[in-house]
C-alpha cells in the first residue's frame, strides 16, 4: 500500500472498526476488529470470538485470515486491526500471518479515535520461521 492509496487504508480501517462491533469478547471486554486486504482487492473481516474455556478464544486477525484462506485466497497486501489501545497482533497471529504474508505485508493498527500506526509484518516478526526452514519430507 503506497502513499497514493491512503483512501484504501482508511477504508480498511473503517471495515475493521465495523467488524469490531461483532466481537464476542464477554470475558476480556476487549473487542478487536480486523480487515484483511488481498492482492486481488477483496477484503475479509474478523473479530475476536471468546469462549468460557478461555484458551479456545480466537483473535480477530486469525478469523479474518482463516476466512480468506477458506475462500481460496493466498496472497495478501495489508491487514488493519482496530482496538481501543492500538494493540499490535499477538505472537500467534504474527506467525499465522507469516505463513501467507510477505515481510512487506502492511499491518495497520488503529483506534476508534483515528490514531493510526503502520508496521510491516517483517518488523513485527523478524527472522520468522516458515516452511522454508522445514527439511524435505523423507
Ligand atoms: N486479541 C485479538 O483479537 N487480537 C490481538 O491481536 C490481541 C488479542 C483478542 C484475544 C482476546 O479475545 C482479547 O483480545 C484479549 O486478549
JSON list of C-alpha atoms and ligand atoms in Angstrom, two decimals:
[
{"chain": "A", "resi": 1, "resn": "UNK", "atom": "CA", "xyz": [0.00, 0.00, 0.00]},
{"chain": "A", "resi": 2, "resn": "UNK", "atom": "CA", "xyz": [1.62, 3.27, -1.14]},
{"chain": "A", "resi": 3, "resn": "UNK", "atom": "CA", "xyz": [1.05, 6.92, -0.25]},
{"chain": "A", "resi": 4, "resn": "UNK", "atom": "CA", "xyz": [-1.49, 7.22, -3.04]},
{"chain": "A", "resi": 5, "resn": "UNK", "atom": "CA", "xyz": [-3.65, 4.51, -1.56]},
{"chain": "A", "resi": 6, "resn": "UNK", "atom": "CA", "xyz": [-4.41, 6.29, 1.71]},
{"chain": "A", "resi": 7, "resn": "UNK", "atom": "CA", "xyz": [-8.12, 6.08, 0.81]},
{"chain": "A", "resi": 8, "resn": "UNK", "atom": "CA", "xyz": [-7.80, 2.30, 0.71]},
{"chain": "A", "resi": 9, "resn": "UNK", "atom": "CA", "xyz": [-6.09, 2.40, 4.11]},
{"chain": "A", "resi": 10, "resn": "UNK", "atom": "CA", "xyz": [-8.93, 4.47, 5.57]},
{"chain": "A", "resi": 11, "resn": "UNK", "atom": "CA", "xyz": [-11.48, 2.09, 4.02]},
{"chain": "A", "resi": 12, "resn": "UNK", "atom": "CA", "xyz": [-9.71, -0.91, 5.51]},
{"chain": "A", "resi": 13, "resn": "UNK", "atom": "CA", "xyz": [-9.67, 0.72, 8.96]},
{"chain": "A", "resi": 14, "resn": "UNK", "atom": "CA", "xyz": [-13.38, 1.54, 8.62]},
{"chain": "A", "resi": 15, "resn": "UNK", "atom": "CA", "xyz": [-14.14, -2.10, 7.83]},
{"chain": "A", "resi": 16, "resn": "UNK", "atom": "CA", "xyz": [-12.08, -3.28, 10.81]},
{"chain": "A", "resi": 17, "resn": "UNK", "atom": "CA", "xyz": [-13.94, -0.81, 13.03]},
{"chain": "A", "resi": 18, "resn": "UNK", "atom": "CA", "xyz": [-17.24, -2.19, 11.76]},
{"chain": "A", "resi": 19, "resn": "UNK", "atom": "CA", "xyz": [-16.08, -5.80, 12.30]},
{"chain": "A", "resi": 20, "resn": "UNK", "atom": "CA", "xyz": [-15.10, -4.90, 15.86]},
{"chain": "A", "resi": 21, "resn": "UNK", "atom": "CA", "xyz": [-18.78, -4.28, 16.65]},
{"chain": "A", "resi": 22, "resn": "UNK", "atom": "CA", "xyz": [-19.35, -8.02, 16.17]},
{"chain": "A", "resi": 23, "resn": "UNK", "atom": "CA", "xyz": [-16.64, -9.08, 18.63]},
{"chain": "A", "resi": 24, "resn": "UNK", "atom": "CA", "xyz": [-17.69, -11.70, 21.15]},
{"chain": "A", "resi": 25, "resn": "UNK", "atom": "CA", "xyz": [-15.47, -10.56, 23.98]},
{"chain": "A", "resi": 26, "resn": "UNK", "atom": "CA", "xyz": [-17.60, -11.42, 27.00]},
{"chain": "A", "resi": 27, "resn": "UNK", "atom": "CA", "xyz": [-14.62, -12.31, 29.18]},
{"chain": "A", "resi": 28, "resn": "UNK", "atom": "CA", "xyz": [-11.90, -9.83, 28.31]},
{"chain": "A", "resi": 29, "resn": "UNK", "atom": "CA", "xyz": [-14.22, -6.96, 27.34]},
{"chain": "A", "resi": 30, "resn": "UNK", "atom": "CA", "xyz": [-11.56, -6.12, 24.77]},
{"chain": "A", "resi": 31, "resn": "UNK", "atom": "CA", "xyz": [-13.21, -6.12, 21.34]},
{"chain": "A", "resi": 32, "resn": "UNK", "atom": "CA", "xyz": [-10.91, -6.37, 18.32]},
{"chain": "A", "resi": 33, "resn": "UNK", "atom": "CA", "xyz": [-11.74, -5.91, 14.66]},
{"chain": "A", "resi": 34, "resn": "UNK", "atom": "CA", "xyz": [-9.59, -6.82, 11.67]},
{"chain": "A", "resi": 35, "resn": "UNK", "atom": "CA", "xyz": [-9.85, -6.33, 7.92]},
{"chain": "A", "resi": 36, "resn": "UNK", "atom": "CA", "xyz": [-7.50, -8.17, 5.58]},
{"chain": "A", "resi": 37, "resn": "UNK", "atom": "CA", "xyz": [-6.89, -6.90, 2.04]},
{"chain": "A", "resi": 38, "resn": "UNK", "atom": "CA", "xyz": [-5.99, -9.46, -0.64]},
{"chain": "A", "resi": 39, "resn": "UNK", "atom": "CA", "xyz": [-3.79, -8.83, -3.67]},
{"chain": "A", "resi": 40, "resn": "UNK", "atom": "CA", "xyz": [-6.95, -9.02, -5.78]},
{"chain": "A", "resi": 41, "resn": "UNK", "atom": "CA", "xyz": [-8.60, -6.22, -3.78]},
{"chain": "A", "resi": 42, "resn": "UNK", "atom": "CA", "xyz": [-11.03, -8.33, -1.76]},
{"chain": "A", "resi": 43, "resn": "UNK", "atom": "CA", "xyz": [-11.43, -7.65, 1.95]},
{"chain": "A", "resi": 44, "resn": "UNK", "atom": "CA", "xyz": [-12.12, -10.28, 4.63]},
{"chain": "A", "resi": 45, "resn": "UNK", "atom": "CA", "xyz": [-13.03, -9.12, 8.11]},
{"chain": "A", "resi": 46, "resn": "UNK", "atom": "CA", "xyz": [-12.81, -10.77, 11.51]},
{"chain": "A", "resi": 47, "resn": "UNK", "atom": "CA", "xyz": [-13.47, -10.13, 15.16]},
{"chain": "A", "resi": 48, "resn": "UNK", "atom": "CA", "xyz": [-12.30, -11.92, 18.28]},
{"chain": "A", "resi": 49, "resn": "UNK", "atom": "CA", "xyz": [-14.53, -14.77, 19.43]},
{"chain": "A", "resi": 50, "resn": "UNK", "atom": "CA", "xyz": [-14.03, -15.79, 23.04]},
{"chain": "A", "resi": 51, "resn": "UNK", "atom": "CA", "xyz": [-15.06, -18.91, 24.92]},
{"chain": "A", "resi": 52, "resn": "UNK", "atom": "CA", "xyz": [-15.88, -19.84, 28.54]},
{"chain": "A", "resi": 53, "resn": "UNK", "atom": "CA", "xyz": [-12.88, -22.13, 28.19]},
{"chain": "A", "resi": 54, "resn": "UNK", "atom": "CA", "xyz": [-10.65, -19.08, 27.74]},
{"chain": "A", "resi": 55, "resn": "UNK", "atom": "CA", "xyz": [-7.87, -20.80, 25.81]},
{"chain": "A", "resi": 56, "resn": "UNK", "atom": "CA", "xyz": [-10.24, -21.63, 22.98]},
{"chain": "A", "resi": 57, "resn": "UNK", "atom": "CA", "xyz": [-10.75, -17.97, 22.18]},
{"chain": "A", "resi": 58, "resn": "UNK", "atom": "CA", "xyz": [-9.51, -16.78, 18.81]},
{"chain": "A", "resi": 59, "resn": "UNK", "atom": "CA", "xyz": [-8.17, -13.40, 17.74]},
{"chain": "A", "resi": 60, "resn": "UNK", "atom": "CA", "xyz": [-9.77, -11.16, 15.13]},
{"chain": "A", "resi": 61, "resn": "UNK", "atom": "CA", "xyz": [-6.74, -11.38, 12.82]},
{"chain": "A", "resi": 62, "resn": "UNK", "atom": "CA", "xyz": [-6.84, -15.16, 12.60]},
{"chain": "A", "resi": 63, "resn": "UNK", "atom": "CA", "xyz": [-10.60, -15.16, 11.99]},
{"chain": "A", "resi": 64, "resn": "UNK", "atom": "CA", "xyz": [-10.06, -12.77, 9.05]},
{"chain": "A", "resi": 65, "resn": "UNK", "atom": "CA", "xyz": [-7.14, -14.79, 7.68]},
{"chain": "A", "resi": 66, "resn": "UNK", "atom": "CA", "xyz": [-8.86, -18.15, 8.00]},
{"chain": "A", "resi": 67, "resn": "UNK", "atom": "CA", "xyz": [-11.99, -16.80, 6.33]},
{"chain": "A", "resi": 68, "resn": "UNK", "atom": "CA", "xyz": [-9.86, -15.52, 3.45]},
{"chain": "A", "resi": 69, "resn": "UNK", "atom": "CA", "xyz": [-7.93, -18.77, 3.05]},
{"chain": "A", "resi": 70, "resn": "UNK", "atom": "CA", "xyz": [-11.14, -20.80, 3.23]},
{"chain": "A", "resi": 71, "resn": "UNK", "atom": "CA", "xyz": [-12.46, -18.63, 0.40]},
{"chain": "A", "resi": 72, "resn": "UNK", "atom": "CA", "xyz": [-9.43, -19.56, -1.72]},
{"chain": "A", "resi": 73, "resn": "UNK", "atom": "CA", "xyz": [-7.20, -16.52, -1.06]},
{"chain": "A", "resi": 74, "resn": "UNK", "atom": "CA", "xyz": [-3.46, -16.91, -0.56]},
{"chain": "A", "resi": 75, "resn": "UNK", "atom": "CA", "xyz": [-1.92, -13.51, -1.29]},
{"chain": "A", "resi": 76, "resn": "UNK", "atom": "CA", "xyz": [-2.34, -10.53, 0.97]},
{"chain": "A", "resi": 77, "resn": "UNK", "atom": "CA", "xyz": [-1.35, -6.87, 0.93]},
{"chain": "A", "resi": 78, "resn": "UNK", "atom": "CA", "xyz": [-2.45, -5.42, 4.25]},
{"chain": "A", "resi": 79, "resn": "UNK", "atom": "CA", "xyz": [-4.35, -6.00, 7.45]},
{"chain": "A", "resi": 80, "resn": "UNK", "atom": "CA", "xyz": [-5.98, -3.33, 9.58]},
{"chain": "A", "resi": 81, "resn": "UNK", "atom": "CA", "xyz": [-6.55, -4.02, 13.28]},
{"chain": "A", "resi": 82, "resn": "UNK", "atom": "CA", "xyz": [-8.67, -1.77, 15.47]},
{"chain": "A", "resi": 83, "resn": "UNK", "atom": "CA", "xyz": [-8.52, -1.84, 19.25]},
{"chain": "A", "resi": 84, "resn": "UNK", "atom": "CA", "xyz": [-9.02, 0.75, 21.97]},
{"chain": "A", "resi": 85, "resn": "UNK", "atom": "CA", "xyz": [-5.31, 0.66, 22.78]},
{"chain": "A", "resi": 86, "resn": "UNK", "atom": "CA", "xyz": [-3.56, 0.46, 19.37]},
{"chain": "A", "resi": 87, "resn": "UNK", "atom": "CA", "xyz": [-2.64, -3.17, 20.05]},
{"chain": "A", "resi": 88, "resn": "UNK", "atom": "CA", "xyz": [-0.41, -4.93, 17.54]},
{"chain": "A", "resi": 89, "resn": "UNK", "atom": "CA", "xyz": [-1.25, -8.54, 16.55]},
{"chain": "A", "resi": 90, "resn": "UNK", "atom": "CA", "xyz": [-0.25, -11.14, 19.14]},
{"chain": "A", "resi": 91, "resn": "UNK", "atom": "CA", "xyz": [2.61, -13.54, 18.52]},
{"chain": "A", "resi": 92, "resn": "UNK", "atom": "CA", "xyz": [0.34, -16.36, 17.35]},
{"chain": "A", "resi": 93, "resn": "UNK", "atom": "CA", "xyz": [-1.34, -14.11, 14.80]},
{"chain": "A", "resi": 94, "resn": "UNK", "atom": "CA", "xyz": [2.02, -12.83, 13.55]},
{"chain": "A", "resi": 95, "resn": "UNK", "atom": "CA", "xyz": [3.13, -16.42, 12.98]},
{"chain": "A", "resi": 96, "resn": "UNK", "atom": "CA", "xyz": [-0.10, -17.35, 11.21]},
{"chain": "A", "resi": 97, "resn": "UNK", "atom": "CA", "xyz": [0.10, -14.23, 9.03]},
{"chain": "A", "resi": 98, "resn": "UNK", "atom": "CA", "xyz": [3.72, -15.12, 8.16]},
{"chain": "A", "resi": 99, "resn": "UNK", "atom": "CA", "xyz": [2.53, -18.42, 6.66]},
{"chain": "A", "resi": 100, "resn": "UNK", "atom": "CA", "xyz": [0.93, -16.44, 3.84]},
{"chain": "A", "resi": 101, "resn": "UNK", "atom": "CA", "xyz": [2.09, -12.82, 4.15]},
{"chain": "A", "resi": 102, "resn": "UNK", "atom": "CA", "xyz": [5.39, -11.50, 2.86]},
{"chain": "A", "resi": 103, "resn": "UNK", "atom": "CA", "xyz": [7.65, -9.44, 5.13]},
{"chain": "A", "resi": 104, "resn": "UNK", "atom": "CA", "xyz": [6.18, -6.42, 3.30]},
{"chain": "A", "resi": 105, "resn": "UNK", "atom": "CA", "xyz": [2.61, -7.10, 4.43]},
{"chain": "A", "resi": 106, "resn": "UNK", "atom": "CA", "xyz": [1.35, -3.84, 5.92]},
{"chain": "A", "resi": 107, "resn": "UNK", "atom": "CA", "xyz": [-0.01, -4.14, 9.43]},
{"chain": "A", "resi": 108, "resn": "UNK", "atom": "CA", "xyz": [-2.16, -1.08, 10.05]},
{"chain": "A", "resi": 109, "resn": "UNK", "atom": "CA", "xyz": [-3.00, -0.56, 13.70]},
{"chain": "A", "resi": 110, "resn": "UNK", "atom": "CA", "xyz": [-5.69, 1.94, 14.61]},
{"chain": "A", "resi": 111, "resn": "UNK", "atom": "CA", "xyz": [-8.03, 3.02, 17.39]},
{"chain": "A", "resi": 112, "resn": "UNK", "atom": "CA", "xyz": [-11.60, 4.30, 17.20]},
{"chain": "A", "resi": 113, "resn": "UNK", "atom": "CA", "xyz": [-10.40, 7.87, 17.74]},
{"chain": "A", "resi": 114, "resn": "UNK", "atom": "CA", "xyz": [-8.45, 7.92, 14.47]},
{"chain": "A", "resi": 115, "resn": "UNK", "atom": "CA", "xyz": [-4.92, 7.20, 15.66]},
{"chain": "A", "resi": 116, "resn": "UNK", "atom": "CA", "xyz": [-3.05, 5.09, 13.09]},
{"chain": "A", "resi": 117, "resn": "UNK", "atom": "CA", "xyz": [0.34, 3.40, 13.05]},
{"chain": "A", "resi": 118, "resn": "UNK", "atom": "CA", "xyz": [1.71, 1.31, 10.22]},
{"chain": "A", "resi": 119, "resn": "UNK", "atom": "CA", "xyz": [4.16, -1.56, 10.61]},
{"chain": "A", "resi": 120, "resn": "UNK", "atom": "CA", "xyz": [5.30, -4.30, 8.28]},
{"chain": "A", "resi": 121, "resn": "UNK", "atom": "CA", "xyz": [4.99, -7.94, 9.19]},
{"chain": "A", "resi": 122, "resn": "UNK", "atom": "CA", "xyz": [8.77, -8.19, 8.82]},
{"chain": "A", "resi": 123, "resn": "UNK", "atom": "CA", "xyz": [9.19, -5.55, 11.52]},
{"chain": "A", "resi": 124, "resn": "UNK", "atom": "CA", "xyz": [6.79, -7.31, 13.86]},
{"chain": "A", "resi": 125, "resn": "UNK", "atom": "CA", "xyz": [8.16, -10.81, 13.26]},
{"chain": "A", "resi": 126, "resn": "UNK", "atom": "CA", "xyz": [11.74, -10.64, 12.01]},
{"chain": "A", "resi": 127, "resn": "UNK", "atom": "CA", "xyz": [13.58, -13.82, 11.03]},
{"chain": "A", "resi": 128, "resn": "UNK", "atom": "CA", "xyz": [10.33, -15.74, 11.13]},
{"chain": "A", "resi": 129, "resn": "UNK", "atom": "CA", "xyz": [10.04, -19.50, 10.99]},
{"chain": "A", "resi": 130, "resn": "UNK", "atom": "CA", "xyz": [8.37, -20.58, 7.74]},
{"chain": "A", "resi": 131, "resn": "UNK", "atom": "CA", "xyz": [8.09, -23.65, 5.53]},
{"chain": "A", "resi": 132, "resn": "UNK", "atom": "CA", "xyz": [11.46, -22.64, 4.03]},
{"chain": "A", "resi": 133, "resn": "UNK", "atom": "CA", "xyz": [13.05, -23.92, 7.22]},
{"chain": "A", "resi": 134, "resn": "UNK", "atom": "CA", "xyz": [11.48, -27.35, 7.07]},
{"chain": "A", "resi": 135, "resn": "UNK", "atom": "CA", "xyz": [13.62, -30.20, 5.73]},
{"chain": "A", "resi": 136, "resn": "UNK", "atom": "CA", "xyz": [12.28, -32.14, 2.73]},
{"chain": "A", "resi": 137, "resn": "UNK", "atom": "CA", "xyz": [9.85, -34.91, 3.66]},
{"chain": "A", "resi": 138, "resn": "UNK", "atom": "CA", "xyz": [11.50, -38.31, 3.99]},
{"chain": "B", "resi": 1, "resn": "LIG", "atom": "N1", "xyz": [-6.97, -10.28, 20.67]},
{"chain": "B", "resi": 1, "resn": "LIG", "atom": "C1", "xyz": [-7.17, -10.17, 19.34]},
{"chain": "B", "resi": 1, "resn": "LIG", "atom": "O1", "xyz": [-8.26, -10.44, 18.81]},
{"chain": "B", "resi": 1, "resn": "LIG", "atom": "N2", "xyz": [-6.13, -9.74, 18.59]},
{"chain": "B", "resi": 1, "resn": "LIG", "atom": "C2", "xyz": [-4.91, -9.38, 19.08]},
{"chain": "B", "resi": 1, "resn": "LIG", "atom": "O2", "xyz": [-4.03, -9.05, 18.32]},
{"chain": "B", "resi": 1, "resn": "LIG", "atom": "C3", "xyz": [-4.68, -9.39, 20.52]},
{"chain": "B", "resi": 1, "resn": "LIG", "atom": "C4", "xyz": [-5.73, -10.02, 21.35]},
{"chain": "B", "resi": 1, "resn": "LIG", "atom": "C5", "xyz": [-8.10, -10.70, 21.50]},
{"chain": "B", "resi": 1, "resn": "LIG", "atom": "C6", "xyz": [-7.96, -12.07, 22.13]},
{"chain": "B", "resi": 1, "resn": "LIG", "atom": "C7", "xyz": [-8.90, -11.93, 23.29]},
{"chain": "B", "resi": 1, "resn": "LIG", "atom": "O3", "xyz": [-10.23, -12.19, 22.85]},
{"chain": "B", "resi": 1, "resn": "LIG", "atom": "C8", "xyz": [-8.82, -10.46, 23.69]},
{"chain": "B", "resi": 1, "resn": "LIG", "atom": "O4", "xyz": [-8.27, -9.81, 22.56]},
{"chain": "B", "resi": 1, "resn": "LIG", "atom": "C9", "xyz": [-7.96, -10.20, 24.92]},
{"chain": "B", "resi": 1, "resn": "LIG", "atom": "O5", "xyz": [-6.72, -10.77, 24.81]}
]
